[in-house]
CSV table of N, CA, C and O in Angstrom, one decimal:
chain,number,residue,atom,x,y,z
A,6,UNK,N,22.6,177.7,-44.0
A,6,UNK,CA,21.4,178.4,-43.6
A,6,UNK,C,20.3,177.3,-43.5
A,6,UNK,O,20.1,176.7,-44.5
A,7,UNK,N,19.7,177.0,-42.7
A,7,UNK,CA,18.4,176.4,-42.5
A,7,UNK,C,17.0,177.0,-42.9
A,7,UNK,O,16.7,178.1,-43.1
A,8,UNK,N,16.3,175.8,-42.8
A,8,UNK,CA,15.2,176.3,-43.7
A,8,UNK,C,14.2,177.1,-43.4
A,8,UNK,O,13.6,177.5,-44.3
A,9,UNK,N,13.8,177.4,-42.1
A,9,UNK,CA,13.4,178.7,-41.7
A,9,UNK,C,14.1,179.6,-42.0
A,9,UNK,O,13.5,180.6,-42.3
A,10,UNK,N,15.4,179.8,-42.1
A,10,UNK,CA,15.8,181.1,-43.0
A,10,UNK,C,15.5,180.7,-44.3
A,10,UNK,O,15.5,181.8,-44.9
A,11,UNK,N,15.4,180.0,-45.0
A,11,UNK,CA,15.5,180.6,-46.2
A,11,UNK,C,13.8,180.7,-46.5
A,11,UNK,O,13.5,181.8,-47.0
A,12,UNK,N,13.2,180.1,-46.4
A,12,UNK,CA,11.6,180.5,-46.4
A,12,UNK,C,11.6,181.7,-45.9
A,12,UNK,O,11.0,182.4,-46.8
A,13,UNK,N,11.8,182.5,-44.9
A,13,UNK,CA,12.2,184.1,-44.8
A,13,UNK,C,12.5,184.7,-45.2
A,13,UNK,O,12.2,185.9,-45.1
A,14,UNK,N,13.4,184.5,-46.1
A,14,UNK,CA,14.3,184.9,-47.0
A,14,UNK,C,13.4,185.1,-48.7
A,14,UNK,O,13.1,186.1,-49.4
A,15,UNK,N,13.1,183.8,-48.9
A,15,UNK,CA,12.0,183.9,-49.9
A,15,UNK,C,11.1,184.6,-49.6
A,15,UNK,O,10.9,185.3,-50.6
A,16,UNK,N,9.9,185.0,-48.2
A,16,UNK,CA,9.3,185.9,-48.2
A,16,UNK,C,9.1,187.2,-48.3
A,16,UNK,O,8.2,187.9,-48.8
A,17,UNK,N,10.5,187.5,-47.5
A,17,UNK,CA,10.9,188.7,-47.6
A,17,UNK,C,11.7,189.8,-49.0
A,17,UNK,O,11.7,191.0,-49.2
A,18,UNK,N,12.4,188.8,-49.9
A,18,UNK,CA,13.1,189.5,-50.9
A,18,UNK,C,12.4,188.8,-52.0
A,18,UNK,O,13.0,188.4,-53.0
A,19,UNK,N,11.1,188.8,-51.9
A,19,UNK,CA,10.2,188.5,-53.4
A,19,UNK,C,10.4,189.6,-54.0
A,19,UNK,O,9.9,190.6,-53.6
A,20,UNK,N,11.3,189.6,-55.2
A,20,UNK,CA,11.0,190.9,-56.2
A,20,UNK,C,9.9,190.6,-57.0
A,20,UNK,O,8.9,191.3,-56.9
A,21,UNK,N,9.9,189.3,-58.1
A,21,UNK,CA,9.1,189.4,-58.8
A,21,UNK,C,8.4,187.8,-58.7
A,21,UNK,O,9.0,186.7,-58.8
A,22,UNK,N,6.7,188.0,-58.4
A,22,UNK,CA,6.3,187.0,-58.3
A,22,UNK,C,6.1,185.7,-59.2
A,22,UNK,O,5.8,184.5,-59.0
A,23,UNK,N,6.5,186.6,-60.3
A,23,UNK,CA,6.9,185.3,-61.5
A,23,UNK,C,8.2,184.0,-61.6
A,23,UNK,O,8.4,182.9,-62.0
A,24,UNK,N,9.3,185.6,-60.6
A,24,UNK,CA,10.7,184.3,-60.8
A,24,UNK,C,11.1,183.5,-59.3
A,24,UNK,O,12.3,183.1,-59.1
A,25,UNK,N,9.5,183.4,-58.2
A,25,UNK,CA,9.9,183.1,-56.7
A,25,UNK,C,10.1,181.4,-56.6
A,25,UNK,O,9.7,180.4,-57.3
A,26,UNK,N,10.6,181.6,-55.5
A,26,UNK,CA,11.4,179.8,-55.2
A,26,UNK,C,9.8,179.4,-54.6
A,26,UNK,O,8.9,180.1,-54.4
A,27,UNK,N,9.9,178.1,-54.4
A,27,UNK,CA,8.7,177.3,-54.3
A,27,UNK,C,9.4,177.6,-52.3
A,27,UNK,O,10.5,177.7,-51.8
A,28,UNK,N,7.6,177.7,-51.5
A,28,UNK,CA,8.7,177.7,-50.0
A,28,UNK,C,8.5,176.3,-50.1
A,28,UNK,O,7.7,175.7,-50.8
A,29,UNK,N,9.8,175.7,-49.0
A,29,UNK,CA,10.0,174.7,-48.7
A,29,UNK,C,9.0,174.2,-47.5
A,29,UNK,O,8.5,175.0,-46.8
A,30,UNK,N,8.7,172.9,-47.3
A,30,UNK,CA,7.9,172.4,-46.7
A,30,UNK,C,8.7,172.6,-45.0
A,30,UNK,O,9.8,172.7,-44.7
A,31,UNK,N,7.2,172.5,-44.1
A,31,UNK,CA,8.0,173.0,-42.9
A,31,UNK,C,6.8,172.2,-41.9
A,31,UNK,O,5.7,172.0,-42.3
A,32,UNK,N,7.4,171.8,-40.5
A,32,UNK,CA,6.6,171.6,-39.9
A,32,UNK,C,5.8,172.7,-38.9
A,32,UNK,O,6.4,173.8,-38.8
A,33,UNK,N,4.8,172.6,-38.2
A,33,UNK,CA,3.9,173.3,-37.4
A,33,UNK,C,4.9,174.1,-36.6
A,33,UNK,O,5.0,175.3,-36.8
A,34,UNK,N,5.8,173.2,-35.4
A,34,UNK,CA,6.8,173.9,-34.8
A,34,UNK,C,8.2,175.1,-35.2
A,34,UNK,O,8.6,176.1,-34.5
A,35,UNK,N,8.8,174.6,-36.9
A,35,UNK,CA,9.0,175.8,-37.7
A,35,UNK,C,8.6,176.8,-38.4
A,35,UNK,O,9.3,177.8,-38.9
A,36,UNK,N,7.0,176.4,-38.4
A,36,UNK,CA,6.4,177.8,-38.8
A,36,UNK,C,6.2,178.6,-37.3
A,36,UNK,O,5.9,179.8,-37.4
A,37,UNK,N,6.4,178.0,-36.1
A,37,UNK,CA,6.1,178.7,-35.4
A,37,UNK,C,7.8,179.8,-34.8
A,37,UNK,O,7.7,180.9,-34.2
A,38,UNK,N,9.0,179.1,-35.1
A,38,UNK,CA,10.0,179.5,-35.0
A,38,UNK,C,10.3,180.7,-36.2
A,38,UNK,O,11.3,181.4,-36.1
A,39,UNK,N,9.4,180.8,-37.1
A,39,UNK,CA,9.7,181.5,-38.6
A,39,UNK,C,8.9,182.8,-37.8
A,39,UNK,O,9.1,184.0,-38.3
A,40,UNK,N,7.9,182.6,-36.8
A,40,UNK,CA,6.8,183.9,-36.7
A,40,UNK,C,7.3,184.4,-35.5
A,40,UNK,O,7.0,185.5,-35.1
A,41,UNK,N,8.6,183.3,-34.6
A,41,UNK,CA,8.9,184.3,-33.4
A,41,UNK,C,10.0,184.8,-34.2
A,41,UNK,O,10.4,185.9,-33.6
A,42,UNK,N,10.9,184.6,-35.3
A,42,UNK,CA,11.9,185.3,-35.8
A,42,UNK,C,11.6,186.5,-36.1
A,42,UNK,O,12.1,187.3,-35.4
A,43,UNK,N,10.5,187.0,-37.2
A,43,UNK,CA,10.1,187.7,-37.7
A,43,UNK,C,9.2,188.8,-36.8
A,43,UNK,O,9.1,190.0,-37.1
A,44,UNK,N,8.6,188.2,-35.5
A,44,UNK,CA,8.2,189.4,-34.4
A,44,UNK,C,9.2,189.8,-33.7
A,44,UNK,O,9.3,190.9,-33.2
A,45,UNK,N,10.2,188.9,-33.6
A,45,UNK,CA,11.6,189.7,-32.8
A,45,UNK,C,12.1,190.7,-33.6
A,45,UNK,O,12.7,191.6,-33.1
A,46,UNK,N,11.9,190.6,-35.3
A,46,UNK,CA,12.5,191.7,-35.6
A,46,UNK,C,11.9,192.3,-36.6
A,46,UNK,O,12.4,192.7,-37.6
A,47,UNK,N,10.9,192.5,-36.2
A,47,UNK,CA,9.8,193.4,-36.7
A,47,UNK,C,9.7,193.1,-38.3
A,47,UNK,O,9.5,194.2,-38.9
A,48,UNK,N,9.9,192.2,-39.0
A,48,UNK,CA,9.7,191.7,-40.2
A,48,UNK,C,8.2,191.6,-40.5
A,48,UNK,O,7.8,190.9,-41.5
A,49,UNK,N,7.7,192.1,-39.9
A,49,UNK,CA,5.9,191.4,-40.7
A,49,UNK,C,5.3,192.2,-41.6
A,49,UNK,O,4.4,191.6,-42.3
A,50,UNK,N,5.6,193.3,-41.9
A,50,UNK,CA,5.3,194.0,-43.1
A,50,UNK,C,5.9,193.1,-44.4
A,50,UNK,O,5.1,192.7,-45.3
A,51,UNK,N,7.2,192.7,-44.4
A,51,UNK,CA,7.9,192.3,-45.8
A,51,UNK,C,7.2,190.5,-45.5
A,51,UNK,O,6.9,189.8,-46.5
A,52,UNK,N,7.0,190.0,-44.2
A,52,UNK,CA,6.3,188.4,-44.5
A,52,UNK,C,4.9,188.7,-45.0
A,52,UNK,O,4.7,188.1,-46.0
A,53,UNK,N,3.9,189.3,-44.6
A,53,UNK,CA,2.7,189.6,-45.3
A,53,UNK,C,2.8,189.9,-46.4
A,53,UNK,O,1.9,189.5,-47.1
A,54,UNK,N,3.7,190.7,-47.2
A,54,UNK,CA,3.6,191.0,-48.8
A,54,UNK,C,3.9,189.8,-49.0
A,54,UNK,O,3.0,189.3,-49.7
A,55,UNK,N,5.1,188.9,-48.8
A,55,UNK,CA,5.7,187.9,-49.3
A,55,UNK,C,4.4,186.6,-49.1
A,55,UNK,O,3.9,185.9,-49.9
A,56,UNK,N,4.2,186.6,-47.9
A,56,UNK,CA,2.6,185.9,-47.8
A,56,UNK,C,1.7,186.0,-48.9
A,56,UNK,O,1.6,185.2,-49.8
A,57,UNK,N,1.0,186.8,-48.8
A,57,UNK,CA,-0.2,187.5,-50.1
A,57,UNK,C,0.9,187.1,-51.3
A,57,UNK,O,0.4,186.5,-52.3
A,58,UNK,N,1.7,187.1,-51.4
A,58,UNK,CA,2.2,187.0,-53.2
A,58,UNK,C,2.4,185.4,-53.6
A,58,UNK,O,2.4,184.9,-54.8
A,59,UNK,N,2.5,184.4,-52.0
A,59,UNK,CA,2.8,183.0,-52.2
A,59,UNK,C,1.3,182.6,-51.9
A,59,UNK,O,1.2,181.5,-51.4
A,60,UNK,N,0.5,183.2,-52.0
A,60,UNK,CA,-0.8,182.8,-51.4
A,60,UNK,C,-1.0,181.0,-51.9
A,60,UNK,O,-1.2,180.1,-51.2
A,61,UNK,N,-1.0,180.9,-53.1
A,61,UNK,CA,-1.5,179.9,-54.1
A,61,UNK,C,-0.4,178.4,-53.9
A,61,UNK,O,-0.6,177.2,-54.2
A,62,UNK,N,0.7,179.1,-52.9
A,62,UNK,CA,1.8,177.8,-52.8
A,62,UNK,C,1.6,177.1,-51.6
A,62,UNK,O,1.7,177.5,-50.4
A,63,UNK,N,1.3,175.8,-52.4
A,63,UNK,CA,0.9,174.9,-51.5
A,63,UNK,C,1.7,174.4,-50.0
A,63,UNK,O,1.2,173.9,-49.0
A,64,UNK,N,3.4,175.0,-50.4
A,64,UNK,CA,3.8,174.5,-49.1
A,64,UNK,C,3.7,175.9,-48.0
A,64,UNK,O,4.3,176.0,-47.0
A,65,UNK,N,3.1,176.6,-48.3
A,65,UNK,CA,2.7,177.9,-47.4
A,65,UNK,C,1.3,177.3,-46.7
A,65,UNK,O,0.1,177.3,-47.0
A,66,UNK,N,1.9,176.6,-45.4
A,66,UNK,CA,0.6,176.1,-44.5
A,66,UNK,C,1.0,175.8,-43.0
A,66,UNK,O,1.0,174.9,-42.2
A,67,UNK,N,1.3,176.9,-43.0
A,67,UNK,CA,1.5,177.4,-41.3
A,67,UNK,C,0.2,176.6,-40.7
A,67,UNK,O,-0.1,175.7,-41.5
A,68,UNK,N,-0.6,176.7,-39.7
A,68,UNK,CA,-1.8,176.4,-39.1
A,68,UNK,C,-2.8,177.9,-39.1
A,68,UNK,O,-2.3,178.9,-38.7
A,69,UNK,N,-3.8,177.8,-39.6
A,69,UNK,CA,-4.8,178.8,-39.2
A,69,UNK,C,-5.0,180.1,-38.3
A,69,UNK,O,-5.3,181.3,-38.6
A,70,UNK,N,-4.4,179.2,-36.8
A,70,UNK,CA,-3.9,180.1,-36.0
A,70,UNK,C,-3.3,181.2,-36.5
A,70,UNK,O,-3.6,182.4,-36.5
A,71,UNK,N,-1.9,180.3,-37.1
A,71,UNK,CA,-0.6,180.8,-36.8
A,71,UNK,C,-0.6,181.8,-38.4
A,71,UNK,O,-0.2,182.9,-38.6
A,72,UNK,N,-1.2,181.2,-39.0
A,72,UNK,CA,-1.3,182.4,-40.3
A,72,UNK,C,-1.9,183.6,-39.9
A,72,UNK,O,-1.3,184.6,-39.9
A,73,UNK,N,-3.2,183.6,-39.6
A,73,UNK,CA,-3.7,184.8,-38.5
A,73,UNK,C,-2.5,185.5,-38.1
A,73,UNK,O,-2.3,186.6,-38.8
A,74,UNK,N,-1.6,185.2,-37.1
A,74,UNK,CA,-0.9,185.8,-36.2
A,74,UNK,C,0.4,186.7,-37.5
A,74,UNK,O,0.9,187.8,-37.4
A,75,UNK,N,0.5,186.0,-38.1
A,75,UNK,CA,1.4,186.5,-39.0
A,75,UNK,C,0.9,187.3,-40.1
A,75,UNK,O,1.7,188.0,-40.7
A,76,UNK,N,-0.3,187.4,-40.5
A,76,UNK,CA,-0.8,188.1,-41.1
A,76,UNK,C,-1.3,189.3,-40.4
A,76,UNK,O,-1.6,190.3,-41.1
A,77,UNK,N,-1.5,189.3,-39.0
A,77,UNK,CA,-1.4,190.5,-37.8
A,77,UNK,C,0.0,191.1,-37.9
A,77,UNK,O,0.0,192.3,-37.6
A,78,UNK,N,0.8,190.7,-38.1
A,78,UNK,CA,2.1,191.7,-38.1
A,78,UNK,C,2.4,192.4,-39.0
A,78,UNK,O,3.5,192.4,-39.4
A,79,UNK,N,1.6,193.0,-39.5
A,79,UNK,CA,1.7,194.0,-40.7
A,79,UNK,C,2.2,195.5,-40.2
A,79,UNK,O,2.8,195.5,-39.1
A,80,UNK,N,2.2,196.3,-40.7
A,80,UNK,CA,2.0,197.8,-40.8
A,80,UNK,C,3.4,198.2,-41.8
A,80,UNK,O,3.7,197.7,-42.9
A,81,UNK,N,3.8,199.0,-41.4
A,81,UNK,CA,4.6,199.9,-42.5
A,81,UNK,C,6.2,199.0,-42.5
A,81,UNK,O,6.8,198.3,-41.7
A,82,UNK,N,6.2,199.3,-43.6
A,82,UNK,CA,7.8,198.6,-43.6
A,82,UNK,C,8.9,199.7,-43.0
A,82,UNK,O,8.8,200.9,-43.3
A,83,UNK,N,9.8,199.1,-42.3
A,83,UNK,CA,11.0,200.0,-41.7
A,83,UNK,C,12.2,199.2,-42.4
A,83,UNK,O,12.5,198.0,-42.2
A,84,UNK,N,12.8,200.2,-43.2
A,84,UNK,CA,14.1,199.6,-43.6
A,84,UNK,C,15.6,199.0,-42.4
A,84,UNK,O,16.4,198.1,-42.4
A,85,UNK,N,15.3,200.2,-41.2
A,85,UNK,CA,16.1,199.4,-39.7
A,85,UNK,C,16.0,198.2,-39.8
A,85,UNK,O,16.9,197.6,-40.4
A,86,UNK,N,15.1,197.7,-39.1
A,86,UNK,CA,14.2,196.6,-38.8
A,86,UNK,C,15.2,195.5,-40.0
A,86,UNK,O,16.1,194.8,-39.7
A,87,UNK,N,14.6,195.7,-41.3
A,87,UNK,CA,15.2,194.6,-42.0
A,87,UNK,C,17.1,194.8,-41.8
A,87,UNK,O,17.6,193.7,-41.7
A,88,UNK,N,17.7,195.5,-41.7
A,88,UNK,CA,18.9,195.4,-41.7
A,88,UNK,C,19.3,194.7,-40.6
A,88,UNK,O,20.1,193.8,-40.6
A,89,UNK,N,18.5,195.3,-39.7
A,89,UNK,CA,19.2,194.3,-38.4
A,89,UNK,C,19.1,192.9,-38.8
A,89,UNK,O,19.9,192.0,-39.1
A,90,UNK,N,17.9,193.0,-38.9
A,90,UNK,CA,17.5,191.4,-39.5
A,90,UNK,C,19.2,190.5,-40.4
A,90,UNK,O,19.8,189.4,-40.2
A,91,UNK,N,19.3,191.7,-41.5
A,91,UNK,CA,20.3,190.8,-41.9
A,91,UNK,C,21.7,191.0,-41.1
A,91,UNK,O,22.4,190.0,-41.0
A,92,UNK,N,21.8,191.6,-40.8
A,92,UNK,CA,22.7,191.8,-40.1
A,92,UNK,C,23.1,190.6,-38.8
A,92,UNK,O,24.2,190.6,-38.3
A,93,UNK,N,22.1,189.8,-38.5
A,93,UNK,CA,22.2,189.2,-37.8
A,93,UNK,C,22.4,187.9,-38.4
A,93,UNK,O,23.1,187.1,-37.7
A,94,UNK,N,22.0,187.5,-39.5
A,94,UNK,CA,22.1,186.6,-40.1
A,94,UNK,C,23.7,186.6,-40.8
A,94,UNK,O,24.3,185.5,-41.1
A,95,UNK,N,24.1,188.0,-41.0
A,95,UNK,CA,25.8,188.0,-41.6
A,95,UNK,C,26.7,187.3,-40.5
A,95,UNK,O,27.6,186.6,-40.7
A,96,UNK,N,26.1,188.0,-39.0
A,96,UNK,CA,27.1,187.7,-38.1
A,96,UNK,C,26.7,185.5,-37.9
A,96,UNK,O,27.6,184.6,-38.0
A,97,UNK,N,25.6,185.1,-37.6
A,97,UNK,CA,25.4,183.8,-37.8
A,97,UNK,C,26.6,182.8,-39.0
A,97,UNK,O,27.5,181.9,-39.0
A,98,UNK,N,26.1,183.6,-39.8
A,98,UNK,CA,26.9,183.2,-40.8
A,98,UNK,C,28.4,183.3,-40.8
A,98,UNK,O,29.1,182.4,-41.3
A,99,UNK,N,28.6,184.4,-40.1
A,99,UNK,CA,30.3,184.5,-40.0
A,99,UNK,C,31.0,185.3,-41.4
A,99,UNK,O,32.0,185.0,-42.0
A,100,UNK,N,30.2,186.4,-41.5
A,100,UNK,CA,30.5,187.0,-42.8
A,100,UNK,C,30.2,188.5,-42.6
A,100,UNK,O,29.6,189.2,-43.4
A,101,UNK,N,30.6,188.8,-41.5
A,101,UNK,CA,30.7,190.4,-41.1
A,101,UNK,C,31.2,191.4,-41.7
A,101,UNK,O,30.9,192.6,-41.6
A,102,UNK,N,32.3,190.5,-42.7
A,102,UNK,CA,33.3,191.4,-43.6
A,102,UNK,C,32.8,191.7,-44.7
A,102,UNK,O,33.2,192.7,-45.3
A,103,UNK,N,31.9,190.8,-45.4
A,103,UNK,CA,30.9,191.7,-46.2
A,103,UNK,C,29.7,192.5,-46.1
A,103,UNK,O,28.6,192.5,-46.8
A,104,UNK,N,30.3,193.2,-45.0
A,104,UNK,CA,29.2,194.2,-44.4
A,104,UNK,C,29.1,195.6,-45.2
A,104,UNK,O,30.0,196.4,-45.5
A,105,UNK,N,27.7,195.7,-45.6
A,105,UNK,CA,26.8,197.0,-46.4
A,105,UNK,C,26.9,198.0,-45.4
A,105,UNK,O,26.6,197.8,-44.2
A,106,UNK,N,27.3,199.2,-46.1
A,106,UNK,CA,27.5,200.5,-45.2
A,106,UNK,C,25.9,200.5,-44.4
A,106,UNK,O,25.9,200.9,-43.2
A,107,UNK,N,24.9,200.3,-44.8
A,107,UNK,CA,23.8,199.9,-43.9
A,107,UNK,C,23.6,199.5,-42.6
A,107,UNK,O,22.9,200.1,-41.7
A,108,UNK,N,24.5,198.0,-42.7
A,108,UNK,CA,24.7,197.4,-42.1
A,108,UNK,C,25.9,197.8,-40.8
A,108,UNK,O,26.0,197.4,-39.6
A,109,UNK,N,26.5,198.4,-41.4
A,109,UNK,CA,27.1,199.2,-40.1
A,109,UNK,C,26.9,200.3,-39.6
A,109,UNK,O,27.7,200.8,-38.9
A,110,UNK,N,25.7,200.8,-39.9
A,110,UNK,CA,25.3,201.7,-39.1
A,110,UNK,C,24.4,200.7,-38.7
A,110,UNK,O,24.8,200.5,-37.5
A,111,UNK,N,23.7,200.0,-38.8
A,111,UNK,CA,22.6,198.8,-37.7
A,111,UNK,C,23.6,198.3,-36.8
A,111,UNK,O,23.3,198.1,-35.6
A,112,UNK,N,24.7,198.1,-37.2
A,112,UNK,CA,25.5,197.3,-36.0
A,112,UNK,C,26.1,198.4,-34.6
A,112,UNK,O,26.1,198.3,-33.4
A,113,UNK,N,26.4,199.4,-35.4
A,113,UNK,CA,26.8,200.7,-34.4
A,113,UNK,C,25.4,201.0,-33.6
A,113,UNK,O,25.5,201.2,-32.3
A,114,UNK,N,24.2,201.1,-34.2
A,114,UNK,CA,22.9,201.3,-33.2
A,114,UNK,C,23.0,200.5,-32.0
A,114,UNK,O,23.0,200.9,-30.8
A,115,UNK,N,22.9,199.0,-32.7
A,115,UNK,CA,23.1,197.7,-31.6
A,115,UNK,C,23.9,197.9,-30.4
A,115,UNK,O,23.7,197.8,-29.2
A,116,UNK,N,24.9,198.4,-31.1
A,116,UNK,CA,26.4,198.3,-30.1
A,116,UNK,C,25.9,199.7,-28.7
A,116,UNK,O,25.7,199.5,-27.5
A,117,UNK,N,25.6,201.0,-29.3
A,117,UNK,CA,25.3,201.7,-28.7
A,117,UNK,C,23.9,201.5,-27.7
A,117,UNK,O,23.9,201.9,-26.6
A,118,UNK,N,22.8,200.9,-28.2
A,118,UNK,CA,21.7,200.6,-27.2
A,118,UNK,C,22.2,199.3,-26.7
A,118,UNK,O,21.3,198.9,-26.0
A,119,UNK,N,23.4,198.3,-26.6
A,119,UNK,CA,23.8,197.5,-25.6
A,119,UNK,C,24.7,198.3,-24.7
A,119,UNK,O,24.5,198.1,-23.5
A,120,UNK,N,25.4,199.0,-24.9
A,120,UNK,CA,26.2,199.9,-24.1
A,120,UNK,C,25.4,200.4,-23.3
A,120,UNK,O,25.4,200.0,-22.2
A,121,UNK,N,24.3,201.6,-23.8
A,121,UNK,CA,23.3,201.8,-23.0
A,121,UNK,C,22.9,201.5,-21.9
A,121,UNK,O,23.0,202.1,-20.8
A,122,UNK,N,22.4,200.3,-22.2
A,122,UNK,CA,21.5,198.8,-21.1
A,122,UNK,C,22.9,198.6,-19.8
A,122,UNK,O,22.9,198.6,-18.5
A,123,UNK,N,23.9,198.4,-20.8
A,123,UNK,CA,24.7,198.3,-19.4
A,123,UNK,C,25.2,199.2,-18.3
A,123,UNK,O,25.4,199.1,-17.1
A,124,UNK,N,25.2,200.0,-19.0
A,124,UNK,CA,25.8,201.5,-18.3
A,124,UNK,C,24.1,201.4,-17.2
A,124,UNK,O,24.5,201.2,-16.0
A,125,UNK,N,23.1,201.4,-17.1
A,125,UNK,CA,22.3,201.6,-16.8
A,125,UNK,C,21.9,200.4,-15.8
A,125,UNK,O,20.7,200.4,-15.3
């Protein structure tokens, strides 16, 4: 896993702000690869909580801009959204077979709105 994922990973599955991993330091261009990840898959609800909770950590320093923009992707959390999310990361990974009954209904969605698109 590379380190834009796992700084996503820390943002997103903060349970408790007492036991969080420090994020890793990142340059300008992977903070900007961490905010097209996260708008392709509608992650900005769980990076803004995870944001606001690392507020104080120093290696959380996107650019001004780019915090803005990511702090714009808020609104309601959708549990879809995040499954796909991992879901994509299982198939990266190569670990499909420990797929969460969740997770296959996200993959059956996928499969069905690609079918769709083609048929079309």
């Amino acid at each position: 896993m590379d380190i834009i994922q796992r700084n996503i990973e820390r943002l997103i599955y903060l349970d408790d702000p007492a036991d969080r991993e420090a994020i890793e330091p990142m340059s300008e261009w992977k903070w900007e690869q961490l905010y097209k990840t996260v708008e392709a898959y509608g992650l900005g609800p769980w990076i803004v909580a995870g944001m606001l909770a690392y507020a104080d950590d120093f290696m959380l320093q996107p650019s001004p801009a780019l915090r803005d923009k990511l702090l714009a992707l808020g609104g309601e959390k959708n549990p879809e959204r995040l499954e796909r999310y991992e879901l994509a990361m299982e198939r990266a990974k190569g670990t499909l077979h420990k797929l969460k009954p969740q997770s296959v209904k996200a993959y059956a969605s996928d499969l069905l709105h690609t079918i769709r698109n083609i048929e079309e």
